[in-house]
């Protein structure tokens, strides 16, 4: 889904409804987590009023990690109330690209207030064309 520019007046209601802050750490690897993938482009977006808003675009480090992504979240009290706990996560979408691997597109990840969410992402190598 293409990311679009988003104005502050459109963003303010989202921030008002998501006063908490959670963090995201993405661990990019291959071979079922055996080898880290450096220099993978990691994008984090959220849908607001039907528009995908790009919040972060960063490159994984030598350990395959992108960390410290602070994201708006529902208040902590929402996850502790039995009436609202099931809908207390704020869903973000993560896209990961690297020229040597198949991309992961719009993978959902739940973010909660005061919690660091760790998203492991295992990339599949692109197959070399036959005869090369």
Short mmCIF file of C-alpha atoms in Angstrom, two decimals:
data_model
loop_
_atom_site.label_atom_id
_atom_site.label_comp_id
_atom_site.label_asym_id
_atom_site.label_seq_id
_atom_site.Cartn_x
_atom_site.Cartn_y
_atom_site.Cartn_z
CA UNK A 1 0.00 0.00 0.00
CA UNK A 2 1.48 3.37 -0.94
CA UNK A 3 2.36 5.69 1.90
CA UNK A 4 0.94 9.21 1.71
CA UNK A 5 1.72 12.57 3.24
CA UNK A 6 -0.37 13.26 6.30
CA UNK A 7 -1.16 16.60 7.91
CA UNK A 8 -0.97 17.51 11.58
CA UNK A 9 -4.75 18.14 11.88
CA UNK A 10 -5.35 14.58 10.63
CA UNK A 11 -2.72 13.16 13.01
CA UNK A 12 -3.86 14.94 16.21
CA UNK A 13 -7.00 12.79 16.84
CA UNK A 14 -4.89 9.63 16.51
CA UNK A 15 -2.38 10.94 19.06
CA UNK A 16 -5.18 12.00 21.41
CA UNK A 17 -6.67 8.49 21.29
CA UNK A 18 -3.24 6.87 21.67
CA UNK A 19 -1.57 8.77 24.54
CA UNK A 20 0.68 5.87 25.57
CA UNK A 21 4.02 4.95 24.08
CA UNK A 22 5.38 1.53 23.25
CA UNK A 23 8.61 0.63 21.50
CA UNK A 24 9.42 -1.71 18.65
CA UNK A 25 12.59 -3.68 18.02
CA UNK A 26 12.89 -5.52 14.70
CA UNK A 27 15.38 -8.38 14.39
CA UNK A 28 16.06 -9.18 10.72
CA UNK A 29 17.71 -12.50 9.96
CA UNK A 30 17.80 -15.41 7.54
CA UNK A 31 18.11 -19.21 7.84
CA UNK A 32 15.50 -19.35 10.61
CA UNK A 33 17.26 -16.72 12.70
CA UNK A 34 20.76 -18.09 12.29
CA UNK A 35 22.32 -15.19 10.38
CA UNK A 36 21.56 -11.49 10.90
CA UNK A 37 20.76 -9.41 7.83
CA UNK A 38 22.46 -6.01 7.84
CA UNK A 39 21.32 -3.06 5.73
CA UNK A 40 17.72 -4.24 5.39
CA UNK A 41 15.31 -1.32 5.01
CA UNK A 42 12.63 -1.45 7.71
CA UNK A 43 9.52 0.71 7.37
CA UNK A 44 6.86 1.10 10.06
CA UNK A 45 3.46 2.56 9.19
CA UNK A 46 -0.02 2.85 10.66
CA UNK A 47 -3.42 3.33 9.05
CA UNK A 48 -5.13 6.54 10.12
CA UNK A 49 -8.43 7.55 8.54
CA UNK A 50 -7.87 5.03 5.76
CA UNK A 51 -4.39 6.32 4.90
CA UNK A 52 -1.12 4.49 5.53
CA UNK A 53 1.15 6.88 7.42
CA UNK A 54 4.87 6.10 7.27
CA UNK A 55 6.42 6.72 10.69
CA UNK A 56 9.90 5.21 10.39
CA UNK A 57 12.29 4.13 7.65
CA UNK A 58 15.56 2.79 9.03
CA UNK A 59 18.26 0.35 8.06
CA UNK A 60 19.17 -2.69 10.15
CA UNK A 61 22.60 -2.63 11.79
CA UNK A 62 25.33 -5.29 11.51
CA UNK A 63 23.39 -7.44 13.98
CA UNK A 64 20.25 -7.18 11.83
CA UNK A 65 18.53 -4.97 14.41
CA UNK A 66 16.47 -1.80 14.24
CA UNK A 67 15.53 -0.67 17.73
CA UNK A 68 14.16 2.21 19.74
CA UNK A 69 11.17 2.88 17.48
CA UNK A 70 8.77 4.75 19.78
CA UNK A 71 5.13 4.43 18.72
CA UNK A 72 1.82 5.83 20.00
CA UNK A 73 -0.25 3.24 21.86
CA UNK A 74 -3.55 2.90 23.66
CA UNK A 75 -3.25 3.78 27.36
CA UNK A 76 -1.99 1.03 29.67
CA UNK A 77 -5.33 1.05 31.50
CA UNK A 78 -7.06 -0.25 28.34
CA UNK A 79 -5.07 -3.51 28.48
CA UNK A 80 -5.90 -3.97 32.17
CA UNK A 81 -9.66 -3.62 31.79
CA UNK A 82 -11.51 -6.85 30.88
CA UNK A 83 -13.95 -4.86 28.72
CA UNK A 84 -11.22 -3.28 26.56
CA UNK A 85 -8.25 -5.67 26.85
CA UNK A 86 -9.04 -7.49 23.59
CA UNK A 87 -8.84 -4.24 21.62
CA UNK A 88 -6.03 -2.53 23.54
CA UNK A 89 -3.29 -3.08 20.97
CA UNK A 90 -2.41 -0.52 18.34
CA UNK A 91 -1.67 -2.34 15.09
CA UNK A 92 1.25 -1.13 12.99
CA UNK A 93 2.51 -2.52 9.69
CA UNK A 94 6.16 -3.40 9.07
CA UNK A 95 7.72 -3.77 5.63
CA UNK A 96 11.25 -5.12 5.26
CA UNK A 97 13.26 -5.02 2.04
CA UNK A 98 16.76 -6.10 1.06
CA UNK A 99 17.98 -6.62 -2.52
CA UNK A 100 19.15 -10.19 -1.77
CA UNK A 101 15.94 -11.37 -0.10
CA UNK A 102 12.20 -11.67 -0.68
CA UNK A 103 10.47 -8.67 0.92
CA UNK A 104 8.12 -8.88 3.86
CA UNK A 105 5.22 -6.53 3.14
CA UNK A 106 2.83 -4.95 5.65
CA UNK A 107 3.37 -7.49 8.42
CA UNK A 108 1.11 -6.56 11.35
CA UNK A 109 2.61 -6.00 14.78
CA UNK A 110 0.74 -5.11 17.98
CA UNK A 111 2.12 -2.30 20.14
CA UNK A 112 1.18 -1.80 23.80
CA UNK A 113 1.83 1.09 26.16
CA UNK A 114 5.10 0.76 28.17
CA UNK A 115 6.05 -2.52 26.42
CA UNK A 116 8.93 -3.20 24.02
CA UNK A 117 7.63 -5.48 21.28
CA UNK A 118 10.27 -7.61 19.55
CA UNK A 119 9.45 -8.57 15.98
CA UNK A 120 11.65 -11.35 14.57
CA UNK A 121 11.68 -11.27 10.77
CA UNK A 122 13.20 -14.18 8.86
CA UNK A 123 13.95 -13.28 5.24
CA UNK A 124 14.04 -15.84 2.43
CA UNK A 125 16.99 -15.51 0.01
CA UNK A 126 16.14 -14.75 -3.62
CA UNK A 127 16.88 -17.72 -5.82
CA UNK A 128 19.59 -17.19 -8.44
CA UNK A 129 18.26 -17.50 -11.96
CA UNK A 130 18.91 -20.86 -13.61
CA UNK A 131 21.95 -20.98 -15.88
CA UNK A 132 23.85 -18.22 -14.15
#
